[in-house]
XYZ file of C-alpha atoms in Angstrom:
687
model
C 101.395 -27.426 -91.517
C 104.280 -30.807 -90.772
C 103.048 -33.736 -90.513
C 103.763 -34.070 -86.108
C 101.145 -31.668 -86.458
C 98.763 -32.436 -88.537
C 99.054 -36.466 -86.741
C 98.958 -35.541 -82.862
C 95.967 -32.306 -83.938
C 94.089 -35.231 -85.167
C 94.971 -37.828 -82.151
C 94.240 -34.435 -79.582
C 90.814 -34.318 -81.502
C 89.389 -37.290 -80.948
C 89.705 -37.222 -77.041
C 89.361 -32.721 -76.472
C 86.314 -32.545 -75.675
C 86.654 -35.948 -72.733
C 90.519 -34.120 -71.659
C 88.830 -31.097 -71.039
C 85.481 -31.887 -68.756
C 87.968 -34.096 -66.966
C 90.830 -31.373 -66.663
C 88.241 -28.742 -65.214
C 85.910 -31.249 -62.617
C 88.918 -32.691 -61.182
C 90.373 -29.163 -60.735
C 88.128 -27.568 -59.261
C 87.603 -30.313 -57.100
C 90.491 -30.327 -55.715
C 90.612 -26.283 -55.001
C 87.904 -26.648 -53.122
C 88.828 -29.875 -50.854
C 92.652 -28.273 -50.171
C 91.131 -24.348 -48.974
C 88.536 -26.746 -47.155
C 91.742 -29.506 -45.997
C 94.215 -25.611 -45.128
C 91.366 -24.429 -43.605
C 91.322 -27.055 -40.966
C 95.010 -27.351 -40.603
C 94.786 -24.362 -39.044
C 91.536 -24.956 -37.654
C 93.264 -27.930 -35.771
C 96.275 -26.126 -35.318
C 94.327 -23.432 -33.770
C 92.978 -26.002 -30.921
C 96.541 -27.434 -30.084
C 97.401 -23.314 -28.931
C 94.324 -23.811 -27.853
C 94.805 -26.797 -25.317
C 98.567 -24.848 -24.464
C 96.873 -21.844 -23.502
C 95.204 -23.449 -21.663
C 97.913 -25.218 -20.175
C 100.589 -22.258 -19.262
C 97.951 -20.573 -17.711
C 96.969 -22.411 -15.058
C 100.550 -23.159 -14.958
C 100.418 -19.648 -14.626
C 97.821 -19.175 -12.138
C 98.849 -21.561 -10.007
C 102.485 -20.013 -9.832
C 100.463 -15.917 -8.598
C 99.145 -18.007 -6.141
C 101.997 -19.423 -4.605
C 103.993 -16.119 -5.175
C 101.746 -14.508 -2.679
C 102.448 -17.067 0.318
C 104.160 -15.292 2.549
C 107.863 -18.048 3.193
C 107.783 -18.176 -0.205
C 108.063 -14.150 -0.931
C 110.251 -14.309 2.959
C 112.644 -17.566 1.455
C 111.539 -19.290 4.433
C 112.815 -22.538 3.891
C 111.534 -25.043 7.198
C 108.193 -23.419 5.385
C 108.588 -23.038 1.291
C 109.497 -26.667 0.992
C 107.227 -28.922 2.076
C 104.722 -25.609 1.111
C 106.242 -26.689 -2.211
C 106.013 -30.838 -2.091
C 103.035 -30.034 -1.683
C 101.601 -28.136 -4.201
C 103.589 -30.478 -5.846
C 102.126 -33.545 -5.439
C 98.944 -33.425 -6.019
C 99.737 -31.934 -9.817
C 101.036 -34.532 -10.984
C 102.678 -32.899 -14.329
C 104.265 -30.245 -12.848
C 107.748 -31.807 -11.798
C 109.640 -29.943 -9.742
C 108.359 -25.959 -8.146
C 111.373 -23.868 -7.417
C 112.025 -20.891 -5.667
C 115.561 -18.135 -6.490
C 116.734 -15.322 -5.109
C 117.577 -12.995 -7.218
C 121.351 -14.175 -7.451
C 119.406 -17.324 -8.556
C 120.411 -19.550 -5.511
C 117.811 -21.951 -5.119
C 115.962 -21.090 -1.441
C 113.056 -23.482 -1.857
C 112.669 -26.331 -3.705
C 110.327 -29.238 -3.018
C 113.042 -31.669 -1.806
C 113.188 -29.440 1.450
C 116.938 -28.587 0.172
C 119.053 -25.367 -0.435
C 121.968 -25.164 -2.533
C 123.458 -21.370 -1.571
C 126.929 -22.379 -3.284
C 125.791 -22.735 -6.800
C 122.987 -20.231 -8.175
C 121.391 -20.943 -11.579
C 120.883 -16.685 -12.807
C 122.570 -17.933 -16.518
C 119.597 -19.565 -16.842
C 117.374 -17.672 -20.080
C 114.285 -18.040 -18.201
C 115.556 -15.872 -15.741
C 116.326 -13.753 -17.533
C 113.521 -13.100 -19.104
C 111.097 -13.134 -15.712
C 113.598 -10.338 -14.384
C 112.673 -8.099 -17.645
C 109.334 -8.688 -18.504
C 108.224 -9.000 -14.812
C 105.718 -10.752 -15.928
C 105.016 -14.612 -15.392
C 107.848 -16.086 -18.843
C 107.549 -19.816 -21.055
C 111.674 -21.321 -20.911
C 112.750 -23.374 -23.273
C 113.249 -27.052 -24.425
C 115.571 -28.299 -20.671
C 116.878 -31.552 -20.785
C 117.731 -31.768 -17.259
C 116.329 -29.231 -14.335
C 119.048 -29.148 -12.375
C 117.119 -25.964 -10.192
C 114.787 -29.161 -9.022
C 117.229 -31.987 -7.979
C 115.410 -33.804 -10.940
C 117.148 -36.827 -12.799
C 117.618 -36.115 -16.215
C 113.708 -36.066 -18.128
C 112.688 -33.057 -20.415
C 110.608 -30.333 -19.834
C 109.618 -26.634 -20.069
C 110.956 -24.787 -17.240
C 107.417 -21.841 -16.913
C 109.034 -18.471 -15.035
C 107.478 -15.401 -12.872
C 108.883 -13.159 -10.857
C 109.275 -12.807 -6.778
C 107.650 -10.041 -5.145
C 107.821 -8.835 -1.923
C 105.651 -7.122 0.671
C 107.098 -3.472 -0.921
C 106.550 -4.865 -4.232
C 109.925 -5.225 -5.194
C 111.264 -7.931 -7.023
C 113.199 -10.477 -4.670
C 114.220 -13.744 -7.161
C 111.900 -16.431 -9.378
C 109.609 -18.771 -9.078
C 110.344 -21.521 -11.658
C 107.928 -25.064 -12.240
C 109.703 -27.355 -14.290
C 106.839 -28.355 -16.935
C 106.516 -32.526 -18.184
C 106.686 -32.344 -21.489
C 106.022 -36.459 -21.798
C 102.865 -35.719 -19.971
C 102.850 -32.466 -23.029
C 102.946 -34.666 -25.462
C 100.193 -36.786 -24.155
C 97.371 -34.296 -23.904
C 98.386 -33.003 -26.893
C 98.014 -36.620 -28.586
C 94.786 -37.347 -26.767
C 92.730 -34.163 -27.767
C 94.616 -33.433 -30.868
C 95.381 -35.747 -33.147
C 93.580 -36.465 -35.973
C 93.677 -39.674 -37.611
C 97.896 -40.239 -39.236
C 98.155 -36.962 -38.582
C 100.362 -35.141 -36.802
C 101.681 -32.515 -34.084
C 104.899 -30.832 -34.060
C 106.119 -27.817 -31.237
C 108.628 -25.943 -30.757
C 110.259 -23.715 -28.086
C 110.611 -19.490 -29.296
C 114.917 -21.744 -30.265
C 113.067 -24.126 -32.837
C 114.079 -26.763 -30.505
C 111.088 -29.867 -30.386
C 109.368 -30.211 -26.840
C 105.770 -31.795 -28.424
C 106.565 -34.084 -31.835
C 103.423 -37.416 -33.042
C 104.569 -39.835 -34.409
C 107.791 -40.596 -34.191
C 108.857 -38.286 -30.841
C 112.512 -39.940 -30.726
C 113.676 -38.770 -33.646
C 112.988 -35.324 -32.653
C 112.573 -34.282 -28.962
C 115.081 -31.978 -28.136
C 116.457 -31.006 -31.498
C 116.631 -28.178 -34.293
C 113.196 -28.045 -35.946
C 114.537 -28.383 -40.230
C 114.694 -25.678 -41.954
C 111.340 -25.435 -43.506
C 109.668 -25.683 -39.963
C 111.877 -23.017 -38.953
C 110.908 -20.444 -42.109
C 107.546 -21.168 -40.573
C 108.116 -21.020 -36.816
C 109.783 -17.049 -38.043
C 106.492 -16.067 -40.441
C 104.467 -13.262 -39.966
C 100.748 -15.302 -39.339
C 99.479 -18.955 -38.863
C 99.320 -20.236 -42.470
C 100.130 -24.140 -44.604
C 101.801 -26.050 -46.717
C 102.544 -29.307 -47.810
C 105.896 -30.969 -46.399
C 107.120 -34.761 -46.585
C 106.951 -35.862 -42.375
C 109.335 -37.749 -40.799
C 107.588 -41.147 -41.223
C 107.781 -40.370 -44.976
C 103.938 -39.364 -45.063
C 103.097 -36.521 -46.936
C 100.861 -34.378 -44.957
C 99.347 -30.902 -45.403
C 100.500 -28.531 -41.906
C 98.837 -25.823 -40.485
C 101.172 -24.243 -38.455
C 101.225 -21.001 -35.886
C 104.331 -19.183 -35.782
C 106.282 -18.215 -32.608
C 105.240 -13.940 -32.847
C 100.971 -15.765 -32.635
C 98.823 -16.629 -29.294
C 100.935 -18.666 -27.582
C 103.658 -16.359 -27.230
C 106.894 -17.939 -27.737
C 105.874 -21.740 -29.162
C 105.671 -22.262 -32.358
C 102.977 -25.156 -33.296
C 102.041 -27.931 -36.882
C 99.625 -29.725 -36.853
C 100.053 -31.956 -40.718
C 96.523 -33.618 -42.024
C 97.622 -36.831 -44.309
C 97.181 -35.850 -48.148
C 96.152 -39.509 -48.114
C 92.747 -39.311 -45.851
C 91.720 -36.082 -47.613
C 92.467 -36.447 -50.517
C 91.357 -40.696 -50.493
C 87.680 -39.923 -52.495
C 88.821 -37.340 -55.155
C 91.955 -39.473 -55.663
C 89.679 -42.503 -56.631
C 87.332 -40.384 -58.253
C 90.265 -38.952 -60.475
C 92.214 -42.625 -60.955
C 88.621 -43.506 -62.314
C 88.519 -40.858 -65.532
C 91.964 -40.812 -66.088
C 91.904 -44.254 -67.697
C 88.630 -43.551 -69.441
C 91.129 -41.357 -70.790
C 94.030 -42.658 -71.279
C 92.023 -45.764 -73.146
C 90.546 -42.916 -75.838
C 93.997 -41.131 -75.372
C 95.820 -44.300 -76.396
C 93.690 -45.475 -79.115
C 93.921 -42.235 -80.668
C 97.694 -41.980 -80.123
C 98.369 -46.242 -81.628
C 98.274 -45.067 -85.364
C 99.642 -41.962 -85.678
C 102.566 -43.319 -83.361
C 103.037 -46.374 -85.703
C 103.494 -43.892 -88.805
C 105.203 -41.159 -86.909
C 108.102 -43.745 -86.353
C 110.437 -43.592 -89.026
C 109.901 -39.451 -89.804
C 109.949 -37.877 -86.044
C 110.738 -40.256 -83.165
C 114.094 -40.700 -85.016
C 115.676 -37.689 -86.225
C 114.016 -36.351 -83.172
C 116.225 -39.173 -81.083
C 119.427 -37.256 -82.677
C 118.461 -33.866 -82.237
C 118.411 -34.643 -78.040
C 121.213 -37.213 -78.327
C 123.270 -34.490 -79.426
C 122.125 -31.239 -76.984
C 122.359 -33.459 -74.157
C 125.633 -34.566 -75.202
C 126.690 -30.281 -74.975
C 123.990 -30.568 -71.478
C 126.955 -32.683 -70.235
C 130.022 -30.608 -72.039
C 130.723 -32.482 -74.013
C 130.906 -29.113 -76.530
C 132.775 -30.538 -79.362
C 129.613 -33.689 -79.808
C 127.799 -32.541 -82.672
C 124.660 -33.859 -84.656
C 124.817 -36.382 -88.291
C 121.384 -36.577 -90.275
C 120.712 -38.028 -93.341
C 120.562 -34.913 -95.680
C 116.500 -35.590 -96.878
C 115.367 -34.983 -93.272
C 113.971 -31.705 -93.487
C 112.962 -29.399 -91.010
C 115.179 -31.522 -89.259
C 118.119 -31.528 -91.444
C 117.775 -27.663 -91.305
C 117.430 -27.537 -87.182
C 120.465 -29.703 -87.151
C 123.039 -27.662 -89.391
C 122.191 -24.470 -87.245
C 122.452 -26.423 -83.731
C 125.951 -27.421 -84.619
C 126.792 -23.269 -86.609
C 125.842 -22.649 -82.828
C 127.634 -24.721 -81.157
C 130.932 -24.149 -82.986
C 130.627 -20.281 -81.542
C 129.630 -21.878 -77.897
C 133.004 -24.315 -77.625
C 135.053 -21.066 -78.464
C 132.823 -18.388 -76.080
C 133.081 -21.258 -73.363
C 136.857 -22.199 -73.328
C 137.711 -17.583 -73.199
C 134.290 -17.242 -70.271
C 136.888 -20.189 -68.060
C 139.568 -18.438 -68.550
C 137.567 -15.614 -67.148
C 135.792 -16.519 -65.186
C 138.500 -18.498 -62.360
C 140.491 -14.773 -62.571
C 138.057 -13.453 -61.207
C 137.212 -17.245 -58.941
C 140.902 -16.487 -57.568
C 141.196 -12.783 -57.385
C 137.665 -12.726 -55.434
C 139.025 -15.637 -52.587
C 142.388 -14.092 -52.437
C 140.592 -10.188 -51.243
C 137.844 -12.303 -49.260
C 136.141 -10.689 -51.275
C 132.119 -12.209 -52.735
C 130.068 -10.723 -55.922
C 125.992 -9.016 -56.011
C 124.152 -7.483 -58.754
C 120.974 -5.612 -58.773
C 117.861 -5.487 -60.888
C 115.952 -1.551 -60.414
C 112.894 -2.038 -62.193
C 112.235 -6.225 -61.117
C 113.163 -5.168 -57.777
C 115.460 -8.314 -56.589
C 119.638 -9.052 -56.575
C 121.470 -11.761 -56.414
C 124.996 -12.923 -54.688
C 127.319 -15.100 -55.384
C 127.837 -18.043 -53.211
C 130.811 -16.009 -51.305
C 129.001 -13.452 -50.766
C 126.100 -14.545 -48.877
C 128.531 -16.982 -46.760
C 130.203 -13.563 -46.195
C 127.703 -12.185 -44.438
C 125.704 -15.714 -43.418
C 123.894 -16.927 -45.640
C 123.703 -20.235 -47.800
C 126.087 -20.983 -49.957
C 123.224 -21.877 -51.849
C 121.744 -18.627 -51.407
C 121.299 -16.839 -54.775
C 118.665 -14.214 -55.268
C 117.325 -11.263 -52.406
C 114.997 -8.703 -52.193
C 116.317 -5.392 -50.535
C 113.553 -5.917 -48.554
C 115.403 -9.077 -46.688
C 118.886 -7.207 -47.138
C 117.281 -3.845 -45.041
C 116.642 -6.889 -42.289
C 120.205 -7.038 -42.176
C 121.403 -4.101 -42.442
C 122.443 -2.237 -38.531
C 119.389 -0.586 -37.355
C 121.740 2.189 -36.930
C 123.103 2.503 -40.231
C 120.011 1.623 -41.845
C 118.800 4.828 -43.220
C 122.719 5.969 -44.486
C 123.344 3.165 -46.769
C 119.696 3.835 -48.088
C 119.865 7.226 -49.357
C 123.354 6.641 -50.867
C 122.215 3.413 -52.389
C 119.503 6.056 -53.771
C 121.562 8.598 -54.270
C 123.763 6.166 -56.881
C 121.541 4.766 -58.316
C 119.842 9.044 -59.261
C 123.001 10.006 -60.530
C 123.755 7.189 -62.741
C 127.675 6.758 -60.740
C 129.551 4.627 -59.359
C 128.856 3.477 -55.742
C 130.408 2.687 -52.188
C 129.619 2.523 -48.403
C 129.960 0.788 -45.722
C 128.718 -0.988 -43.344
C 127.431 -2.901 -40.431
C 125.601 -6.622 -40.593
C 123.757 -8.507 -37.962
C 124.868 -11.497 -38.624
C 122.433 -15.166 -38.379
C 125.551 -15.539 -35.137
C 124.635 -13.148 -33.394
C 128.035 -10.917 -33.870
C 127.966 -7.586 -35.988
C 129.571 -7.576 -39.183
C 131.102 -4.004 -41.034
C 131.310 -4.352 -44.935
C 132.435 -2.338 -47.660
C 130.394 -2.150 -50.656
C 131.130 -1.028 -54.119
C 129.016 -1.115 -57.375
C 129.126 0.947 -60.517
C 125.740 1.274 -62.593
C 124.889 0.402 -66.179
C 122.956 1.927 -68.307
C 120.727 0.930 -72.132
C 120.724 2.849 -75.288
C 118.083 4.924 -73.396
C 120.426 6.173 -69.951
C 118.226 3.894 -67.577
C 119.547 1.978 -65.447
C 119.063 -1.257 -66.227
C 120.992 -3.846 -63.599
C 123.644 -2.506 -60.465
C 126.744 -4.571 -60.305
C 129.103 -4.587 -56.770
C 131.240 -6.636 -53.968
C 130.841 -7.110 -50.775
C 134.114 -7.382 -49.094
C 134.921 -8.431 -44.931
C 136.084 -5.176 -42.855
C 135.438 -7.125 -39.707
C 138.628 -7.516 -38.599
C 140.319 -3.894 -39.594
C 137.543 -2.153 -37.682
C 137.825 -3.916 -34.779
C 142.028 -3.500 -34.715
C 141.485 -0.066 -35.085
C 138.012 -0.200 -31.955
C 140.667 -2.310 -30.066
C 143.747 0.355 -30.676
C 141.337 2.959 -29.843
C 140.700 1.314 -26.016
C 143.909 0.054 -25.397
C 144.894 4.491 -25.708
C 141.716 5.388 -23.009
C 142.452 2.563 -21.286
C 146.766 3.805 -21.096
C 145.793 6.507 -20.153
C 142.710 6.196 -17.176
C 145.308 3.238 -15.733
C 148.272 6.089 -15.400
C 146.206 7.971 -13.314
C 144.764 5.284 -11.060
C 148.454 4.317 -10.874
C 149.092 7.586 -9.173
C 146.081 7.828 -7.218
C 146.703 3.239 -5.902
C 150.559 5.135 -4.820
C 148.678 7.437 -3.343
C 146.228 5.456 -1.073
C 149.182 2.926 -0.574
C 151.107 5.953 0.786
C 148.132 6.850 3.083
C 148.043 3.457 4.370
C 151.484 3.296 4.515
C 151.789 6.259 6.612
C 149.132 5.092 8.490
C 149.902 2.038 10.347
C 153.997 2.913 10.861
C 156.687 4.391 13.605
C 159.312 5.293 12.118
C 160.331 6.789 8.930
C 162.626 3.605 7.671
C 159.787 1.860 8.775
C 157.429 3.672 5.963
C 160.816 3.615 3.520
C 161.078 -0.053 3.805
C 156.250 -0.894 4.029
C 156.323 1.981 0.709
C 158.787 0.267 -0.795
C 157.663 -2.395 -0.442
C 154.316 -1.896 -1.523
C 155.192 -0.501 -5.000
C 157.270 -3.279 -5.894
C 154.373 -5.879 -5.710
C 152.599 -2.896 -7.967
C 155.135 -3.576 -10.492
C 154.598 -6.382 -10.161
C 151.314 -6.842 -10.863
C 151.677 -5.048 -14.314
C 155.297 -7.351 -16.071
C 153.022 -10.172 -15.080
C 150.389 -9.336 -18.105
C 153.868 -8.296 -19.866
C 156.071 -11.183 -18.928
C 152.806 -13.931 -20.051
C 150.715 -11.703 -22.801
C 150.503 -14.121 -25.217
C 150.951 -17.397 -22.712
C 147.964 -19.189 -20.397
C 148.636 -17.488 -16.924
C 146.971 -18.874 -13.174
C 144.183 -16.634 -11.859
C 145.326 -16.951 -8.879
C 148.710 -15.027 -9.951
C 147.194 -12.063 -11.623
C 144.600 -12.014 -8.527
C 147.872 -12.177 -5.257
C 150.199 -9.334 -7.947
C 147.201 -6.885 -8.165
C 146.916 -7.540 -4.397
C 150.094 -7.956 -3.163
C 150.154 -4.374 -2.537
C 147.236 -3.955 0.264
C 148.688 -7.035 1.732
C 151.221 -8.542 4.962
C 152.383 -11.768 6.471
C 149.594 -12.321 8.411
C 147.279 -10.153 7.942
C 144.081 -12.119 6.979
C 142.114 -9.292 5.991
C 142.599 -10.089 2.389
C 140.934 -13.359 1.080
C 141.797 -15.530 -1.722
C 140.183 -19.013 -1.848
C 140.049 -20.886 -5.689
C 141.705 -24.357 -7.416
C 144.372 -23.237 -9.813
C 142.298 -21.745 -13.534
C 145.274 -22.140 -16.587
C 143.881 -19.173 -18.185
C 144.810 -18.042 -22.358
C 146.262 -13.962 -23.166
C 143.099 -13.515 -23.819
C 140.738 -14.121 -20.963
C 144.240 -13.182 -18.370
C 144.767 -9.881 -20.040
C 141.288 -9.004 -19.583
C 140.964 -10.006 -16.064
C 143.666 -9.066 -15.008
C 142.532 -5.341 -16.146
C 138.568 -5.892 -14.007
C 141.215 -7.181 -10.915
C 142.977 -3.887 -10.852
C 140.281 -1.941 -11.461
C 138.124 -3.677 -7.962
C 140.979 -3.265 -5.899
C 141.858 0.224 -7.063
C 138.201 1.132 -6.925
C 138.268 -1.643 -2.544
C 141.191 1.347 -2.316
C 139.864 3.890 -3.022
C 136.528 3.737 -1.739
C 136.298 0.700 -0.313
C 136.939 -2.343 2.023
C 140.523 -1.352 1.718
C 140.723 1.977 1.863
C 140.367 1.025 6.356
C 142.170 -0.950 8.843
C 139.679 -2.347 9.198
C 138.589 -3.528 6.017
C 138.389 -7.103 4.928
C 137.860 -8.071 1.133
C 137.049 -11.854 0.507
C 137.716 -12.979 -3.325
C 136.946 -16.639 -3.692
C 136.603 -18.125 -6.559
C 135.486 -22.373 -8.333
C 134.734 -23.809 -12.435
C 130.810 -25.020 -12.936
C 131.509 -27.874 -15.342
C 128.071 -28.453 -17.533
C 127.433 -31.477 -20.816
C 125.973 -29.325 -23.381
C 127.732 -25.922 -22.538
C 130.570 -24.358 -21.976
C 132.374 -24.843 -18.404
C 131.583 -21.263 -16.328
C 134.800 -19.386 -13.832
C 132.490 -18.187 -11.095
C 134.909 -15.951 -9.240
C 132.827 -13.639 -6.267
C 134.374 -10.768 -5.012
C 133.012 -9.545 -1.427
C 133.992 -6.248 0.563
C 132.920 -5.766 3.710
C 134.482 -3.479 7.304
C 134.820 -0.248 4.794
C 132.711 2.714 4.033
C 129.396 2.334 3.883
C 128.266 2.310 0.047
C 126.020 3.460 -1.962
C 125.065 3.203 -6.376
C 126.931 5.940 -8.048
C 124.825 8.170 -9.599
C 126.517 7.435 -12.799
C 128.976 4.749 -14.375
C 132.921 5.988 -14.713
C 135.301 4.976 -17.316
C 136.313 2.121 -14.201
C 133.357 0.320 -15.075
C 132.969 0.169 -17.808
C 136.089 -1.499 -19.002
C 135.165 -4.238 -16.493
C 131.083 -4.826 -18.069
C 133.182 -4.030 -21.251
C 136.070 -7.029 -20.939
C 133.957 -9.727 -19.278
C 130.096 -8.416 -21.560
C 132.299 -7.527 -23.834
C 135.202 -9.920 -24.989
C 134.930 -13.201 -22.020
C 131.491 -13.106 -23.342
C 129.886 -13.788 -19.338
C 127.939 -10.885 -17.421
C 128.324 -9.134 -13.526
C 125.565 -9.426 -11.243
C 126.501 -5.440 -8.405
C 125.110 -5.718 -5.551
C 125.557 -2.436 -3.072
C 124.474 -4.125 -0.009
C 124.645 -2.668 3.195
C 127.467 -4.069 4.059
C 129.362 -3.893 1.454
C 129.500 -3.639 -2.679
C 130.338 -7.400 -3.774
C 130.501 -8.860 -7.058
C 129.330 -12.067 -8.694
C 131.364 -12.746 -12.271
C 130.510 -15.759 -14.787
C 132.730 -16.093 -18.248
C 132.699 -19.284 -20.336
C 135.695 -21.159 -20.662
C 134.574 -23.552 -22.973
C 138.266 -25.195 -24.867
C 139.601 -21.155 -24.371
C 140.690 -21.995 -21.087
C 141.261 -25.602 -18.329
C 141.710 -25.610 -14.552
C 143.421 -28.459 -12.342
C 141.687 -29.212 -9.409
């Protein structure tokens, strides 16, 4: 036994019984208190959840009662607006209640005004209420424009409006005052020196105490977002924004109240005050005894242990900083430390040579992977764990700091349609001990779908068993999109040729009915064919520059308009569209015009068509281009029994390519389209 061991053994023996007893007592008390505090934190979070459910149930009951009112169901503004005002005044925490029709227009609100020029069908709670056909909890809203309110944080709560026949005819929405909600929660549920955080389904904070001004309306911190996506309630120890350490009990979004994340924090200082005081007293006694026992040992070990040890650690620290030429130099009679120093010096001689070769190899591999837009991964079948390079993590939408991933986490991001095939090929590669290659889709956190080409190889140990799996990721999304776009335009070319022939036939038929002599027919027919040709040429001439929306519309409608003919109306501001917008909207307008000529308002002399558009500006999201297409006076219309290529093209162009949405109405007077696409910085509007 070395001198160091003997000195330490003597020092520890003298205080070992006290250390063991104190440690056991401290650990037992702290664990019991931790379990108690964790249970208390979860119960406190459940109290907040129960309070929220009570409030939401009250609002739901109020909306159900309002929904039964006849003036609301029939959108009788003269009767429903005073009725909503009277209810809102009796319920101070509801800042406004509005009734909207199925298109999102305001038909009833406490101010007594209606708004049919703007519609709010793009609100998330509006779509959820119609889709779920029941009560929904909205998201954090800084300005509730529907209710004509000044900027004020609210939480929309919505319920569908049914008519007497049981059809959904609109949405009833109430704006819950978040400041009132914060005071209510703080008053009833926040413990001493505690905290409470409540967020909506998107992780946006709607209630925060203390310091609400720092978090209200902002995204939850990353550790809170992980809690919000958990499958069950739990606890965690965290450092709050006010610098106080707390144990928080949280309720994730999937538990009641649904779509609401709750955490309540209990101050560890308050919770463990008595235990910490007792531990401090015990520690002081133990420390005093230990200091006395080690004092003599320290005097003797300084010269024989500490100094050689410091020289060795200084050399090791130099190696860790990258100075691989540093060496340990000790006197000749240093005993075990001298042997250890010589072994370290020999090791570093080898490490220095291998490090230089490894750095050169890694740099070559890194440059090759970056040039090919690829990232690396590996997987250990025995431990069932894998890891990603920073490049691979960024490619699939994870933080570059992500270093590990288990198979379950990996399967969660694979597209469900590709899951079974991917897992089968993966298992087959491990079973056959061969190479692996596959192409599949993943769900990017941004919401987009990415295509990945994955290649790998199984490495075996001396017993021919797989020990690890190494491979690369290659993002081939652009290649797949190019192939899909090529197929799409081939289908579109075939469809457009057919539509063009149908359009020419319709033009000829209409021209023949409205002319008296062959000369008049020839002149009118040639003019309309020329206008149709210009419609096709407009996108070709300006395909990679901006184009005016009015020009696109006029070119498509020119074959059906005559001087002084008022049955086709175009009205809206000047809107400059970039190439992608011009191409897709040109395709959409062509389909609408073709359908109108074949089946709608343009197929008869008495038909009328109106196309209006406007730009709606928002502060917190991109501007929206709203297009309203209305046909009247044509043949009776009815919803089609199946969706043709033209309908799929319209929906794909608006929703898939431009990220917008369409509301289609088959009214008795004629078909109507409401189209909305986000403009952002890609397009501009001139008054």
